[in-house]
Short mmCIF file of C-alpha atoms in Angstrom, two decimals:
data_model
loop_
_atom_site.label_atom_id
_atom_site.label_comp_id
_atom_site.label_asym_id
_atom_site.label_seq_id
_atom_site.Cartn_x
_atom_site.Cartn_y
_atom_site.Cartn_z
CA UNK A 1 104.74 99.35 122.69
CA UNK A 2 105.21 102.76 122.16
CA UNK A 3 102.57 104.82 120.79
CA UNK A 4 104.13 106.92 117.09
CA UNK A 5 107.32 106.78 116.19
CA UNK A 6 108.75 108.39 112.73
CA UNK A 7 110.37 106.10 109.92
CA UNK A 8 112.58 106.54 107.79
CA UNK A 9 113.57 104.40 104.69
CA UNK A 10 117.12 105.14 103.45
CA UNK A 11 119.04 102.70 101.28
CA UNK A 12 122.05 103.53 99.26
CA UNK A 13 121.94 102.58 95.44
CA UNK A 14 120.02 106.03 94.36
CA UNK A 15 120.71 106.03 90.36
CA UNK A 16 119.67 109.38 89.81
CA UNK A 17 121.16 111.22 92.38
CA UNK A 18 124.19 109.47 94.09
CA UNK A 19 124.85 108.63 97.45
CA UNK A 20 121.46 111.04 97.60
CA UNK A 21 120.71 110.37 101.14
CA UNK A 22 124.23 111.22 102.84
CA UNK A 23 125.63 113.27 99.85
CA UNK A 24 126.08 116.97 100.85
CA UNK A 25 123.06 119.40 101.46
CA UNK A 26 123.42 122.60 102.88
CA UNK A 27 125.53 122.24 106.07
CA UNK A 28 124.46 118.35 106.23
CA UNK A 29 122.64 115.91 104.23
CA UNK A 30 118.98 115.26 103.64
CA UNK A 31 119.34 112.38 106.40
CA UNK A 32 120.92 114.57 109.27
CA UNK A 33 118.88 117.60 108.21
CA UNK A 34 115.26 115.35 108.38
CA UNK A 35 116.37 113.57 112.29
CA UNK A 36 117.43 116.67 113.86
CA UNK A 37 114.09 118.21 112.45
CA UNK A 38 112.21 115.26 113.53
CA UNK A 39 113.56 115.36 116.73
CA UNK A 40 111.64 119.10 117.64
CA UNK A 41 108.59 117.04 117.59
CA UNK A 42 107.85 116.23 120.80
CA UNK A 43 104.95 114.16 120.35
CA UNK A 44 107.27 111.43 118.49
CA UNK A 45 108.74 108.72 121.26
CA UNK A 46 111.26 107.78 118.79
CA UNK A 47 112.79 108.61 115.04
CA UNK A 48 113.56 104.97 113.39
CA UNK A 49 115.65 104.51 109.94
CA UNK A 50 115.95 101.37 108.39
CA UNK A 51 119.09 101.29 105.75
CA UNK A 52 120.88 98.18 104.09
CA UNK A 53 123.69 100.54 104.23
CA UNK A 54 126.48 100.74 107.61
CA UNK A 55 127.31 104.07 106.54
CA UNK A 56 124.10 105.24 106.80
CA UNK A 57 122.72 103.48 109.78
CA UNK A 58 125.95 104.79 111.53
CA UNK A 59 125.25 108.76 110.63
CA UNK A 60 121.21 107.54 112.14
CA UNK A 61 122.53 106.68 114.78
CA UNK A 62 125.22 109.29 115.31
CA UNK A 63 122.45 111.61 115.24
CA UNK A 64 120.08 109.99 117.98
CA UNK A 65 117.97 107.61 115.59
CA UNK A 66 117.40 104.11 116.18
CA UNK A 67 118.12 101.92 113.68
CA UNK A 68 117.00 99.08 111.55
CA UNK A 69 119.38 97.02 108.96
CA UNK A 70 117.46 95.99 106.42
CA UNK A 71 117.67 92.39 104.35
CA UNK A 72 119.45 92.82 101.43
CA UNK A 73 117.19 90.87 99.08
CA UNK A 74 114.22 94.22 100.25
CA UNK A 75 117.33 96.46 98.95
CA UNK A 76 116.95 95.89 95.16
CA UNK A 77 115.57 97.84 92.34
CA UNK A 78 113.88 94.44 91.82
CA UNK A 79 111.51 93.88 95.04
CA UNK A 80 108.11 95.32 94.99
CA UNK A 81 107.90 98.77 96.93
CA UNK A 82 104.62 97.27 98.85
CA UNK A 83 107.15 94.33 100.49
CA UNK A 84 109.64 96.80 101.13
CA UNK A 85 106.93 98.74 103.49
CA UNK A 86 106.43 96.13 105.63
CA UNK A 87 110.05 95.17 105.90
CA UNK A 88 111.11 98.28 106.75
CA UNK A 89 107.96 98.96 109.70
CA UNK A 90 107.99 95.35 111.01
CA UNK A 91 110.34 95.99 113.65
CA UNK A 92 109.23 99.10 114.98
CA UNK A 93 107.70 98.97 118.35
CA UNK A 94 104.95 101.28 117.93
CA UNK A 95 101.46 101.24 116.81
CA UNK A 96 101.30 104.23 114.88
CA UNK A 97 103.73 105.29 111.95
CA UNK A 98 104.70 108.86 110.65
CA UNK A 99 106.38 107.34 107.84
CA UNK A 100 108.63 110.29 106.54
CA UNK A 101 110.54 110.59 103.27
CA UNK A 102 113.54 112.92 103.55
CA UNK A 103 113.65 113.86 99.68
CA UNK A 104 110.97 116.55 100.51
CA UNK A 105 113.63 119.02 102.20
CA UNK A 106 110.77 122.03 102.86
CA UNK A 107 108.42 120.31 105.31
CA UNK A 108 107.75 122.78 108.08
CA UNK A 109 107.97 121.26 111.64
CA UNK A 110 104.80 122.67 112.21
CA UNK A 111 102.92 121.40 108.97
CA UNK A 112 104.31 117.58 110.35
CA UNK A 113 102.93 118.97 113.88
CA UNK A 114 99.80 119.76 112.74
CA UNK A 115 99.58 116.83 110.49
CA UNK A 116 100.14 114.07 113.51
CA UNK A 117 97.76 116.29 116.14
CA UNK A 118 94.64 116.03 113.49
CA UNK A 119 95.58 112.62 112.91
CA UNK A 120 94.50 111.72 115.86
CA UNK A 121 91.49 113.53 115.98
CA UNK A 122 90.12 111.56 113.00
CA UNK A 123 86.95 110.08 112.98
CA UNK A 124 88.83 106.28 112.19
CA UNK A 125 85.41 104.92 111.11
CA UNK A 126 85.66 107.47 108.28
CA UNK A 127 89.41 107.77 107.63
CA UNK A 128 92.36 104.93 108.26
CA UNK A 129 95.20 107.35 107.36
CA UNK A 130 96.33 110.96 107.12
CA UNK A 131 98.72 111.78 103.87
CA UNK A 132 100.19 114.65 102.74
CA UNK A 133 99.22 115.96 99.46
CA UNK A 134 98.97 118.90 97.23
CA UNK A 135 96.05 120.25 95.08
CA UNK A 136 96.43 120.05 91.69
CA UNK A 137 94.94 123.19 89.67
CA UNK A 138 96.14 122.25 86.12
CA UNK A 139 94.11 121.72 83.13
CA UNK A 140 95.17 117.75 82.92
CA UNK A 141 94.53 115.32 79.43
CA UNK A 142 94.84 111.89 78.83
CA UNK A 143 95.31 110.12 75.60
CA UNK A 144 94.13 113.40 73.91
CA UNK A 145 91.38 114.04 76.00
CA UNK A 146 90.70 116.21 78.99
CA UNK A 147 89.60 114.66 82.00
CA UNK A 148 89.02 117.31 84.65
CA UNK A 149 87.70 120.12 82.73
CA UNK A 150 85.20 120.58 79.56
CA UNK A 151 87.22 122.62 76.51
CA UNK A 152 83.85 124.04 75.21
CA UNK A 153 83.24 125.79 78.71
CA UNK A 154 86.92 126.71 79.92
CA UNK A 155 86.71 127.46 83.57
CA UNK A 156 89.34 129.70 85.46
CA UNK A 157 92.24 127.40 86.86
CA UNK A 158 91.05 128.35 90.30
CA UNK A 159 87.33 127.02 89.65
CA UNK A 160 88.81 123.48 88.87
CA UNK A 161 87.75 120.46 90.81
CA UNK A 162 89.67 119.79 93.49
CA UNK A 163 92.07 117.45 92.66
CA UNK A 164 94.75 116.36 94.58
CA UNK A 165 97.95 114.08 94.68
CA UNK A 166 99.84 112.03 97.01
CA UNK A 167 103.40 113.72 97.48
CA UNK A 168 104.62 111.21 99.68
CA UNK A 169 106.54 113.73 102.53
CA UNK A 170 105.08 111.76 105.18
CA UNK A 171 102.11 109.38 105.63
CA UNK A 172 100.60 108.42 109.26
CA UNK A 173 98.85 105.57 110.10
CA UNK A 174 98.92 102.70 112.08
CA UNK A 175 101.41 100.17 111.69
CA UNK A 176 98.63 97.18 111.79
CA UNK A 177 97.43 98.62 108.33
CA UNK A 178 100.63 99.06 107.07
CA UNK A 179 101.01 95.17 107.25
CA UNK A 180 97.60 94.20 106.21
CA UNK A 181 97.88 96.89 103.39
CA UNK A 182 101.17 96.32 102.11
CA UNK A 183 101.87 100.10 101.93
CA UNK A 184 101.34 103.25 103.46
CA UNK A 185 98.39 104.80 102.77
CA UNK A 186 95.02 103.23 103.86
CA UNK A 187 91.89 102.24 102.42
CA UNK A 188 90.31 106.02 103.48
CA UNK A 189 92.88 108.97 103.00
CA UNK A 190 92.23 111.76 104.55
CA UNK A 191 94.39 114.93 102.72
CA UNK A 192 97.05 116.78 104.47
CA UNK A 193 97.40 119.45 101.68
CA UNK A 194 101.24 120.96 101.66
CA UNK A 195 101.90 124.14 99.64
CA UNK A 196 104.32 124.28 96.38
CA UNK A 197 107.65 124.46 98.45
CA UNK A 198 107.05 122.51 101.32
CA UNK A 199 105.55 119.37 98.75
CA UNK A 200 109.14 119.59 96.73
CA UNK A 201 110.72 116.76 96.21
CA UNK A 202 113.55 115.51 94.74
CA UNK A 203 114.05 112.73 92.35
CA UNK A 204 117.06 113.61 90.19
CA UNK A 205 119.77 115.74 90.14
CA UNK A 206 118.52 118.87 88.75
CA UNK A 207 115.98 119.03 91.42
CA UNK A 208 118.67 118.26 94.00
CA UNK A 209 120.85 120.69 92.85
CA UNK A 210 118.06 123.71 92.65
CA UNK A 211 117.15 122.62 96.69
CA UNK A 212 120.56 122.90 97.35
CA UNK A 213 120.33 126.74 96.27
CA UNK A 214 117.63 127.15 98.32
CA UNK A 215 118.17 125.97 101.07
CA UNK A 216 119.58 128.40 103.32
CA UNK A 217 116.60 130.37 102.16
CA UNK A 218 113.74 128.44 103.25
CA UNK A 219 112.81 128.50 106.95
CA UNK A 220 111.77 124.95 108.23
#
């Protein structure tokens, strides 16, 4: 068994942005442009994506990624994302997972570097996973009240508590708690914080447009 491998989920059906994963991005797609980045890190032993589509699979695998087809009943807008996790890492042969998503364009190769190196420094009696994240600094409500923050005593922005939420550009962790979790974060997270452009992500196609300028402008 080999020791971490990187997985990637990538099935075709995207409603807000179509054909998101192979559709053109700078000189590739999202998919090319996340393997031959994951492929600098030398610590990986392999880069896996799992796809209920051929065309994808065969662009994986064009690229040097192994690859996974997946069942098409864990393909649906209908299945619950928690089976699809364990579908999708049940067949890798390693027994830890840098589970990436390749919507979040920005990642530096050294942020996923550093990431997986103090991931395996962790204490694992006090954390079960490393995800990235990003502090949140924003005065936040809910149902008409404030929740982070008193009104009365308005603190700066930067003297906020330290908030923080999941941004989902890559999770580690082993792949034994992926299965008895049903997902990819543990039980204990401990933050991998990501700055503004390097946690973008993108969910429709405004936002996929706007990376698309950037691109060629962003050093990863």
């Amino acid at each position: 068994m080999k020791n971490i491998c990187a997985v990637i989920a990538a099935r075709s059906g995207s409603k807000r942005v179509k054909n998101k994963n192979i559709r053109r991005f700078g000189k590739s797609s999202l998919l090319v442009r996340k393997i031959i980045q994951l492929k600098k890190i030398k610590i990986l032993d392999d880069i896996y994506v799992n796809s209920n589509d051929n065309k994808i699979l065969s662009i994986a695998k064009k690229n040097g990624a192994k690859i996974i087809k997946r069942e098409k009943k864990y393909a649906t807008n209908y299945v619950k994302i928690n089976d699809v996790y364990v579908n999708v890492v049940k067949k890798v042969p390693s027994k830890h997972i840098f589970f990436v998503h390749i919507t979040s364009p920005f990642v530096k190769t050294k942020s996923m570097e550093d990431a997986i190196k103090k991931y395996f420094k962790l204490n694992k009696k006090k954390y079960d996973c490393l995800a990235s994240t990003s502090p949140v600094k924003k005065f936040l409500w809910f149902k008409n009240k404030a929740i982070n923050y008193n009104p009365k005593k308005m603190p700066r922005s930067q003297d906020l508590p330290d908030f923080f939420y999941l941004n989902f550009a890559f999770n580690i962790l082993t792949k034994k708690n992926i299965l008895k979790y049903k997902n990819i974060i543990g039980k204990k997270i401990k933050p991998f914080h990501l700055d503004e452009i390097e946690s973008f992500d993108i969910d429709n196609m405004e936002e996929f447009k706007l990376a698309n300028l950037i691109e060629n402008k962003i050093k990863i």
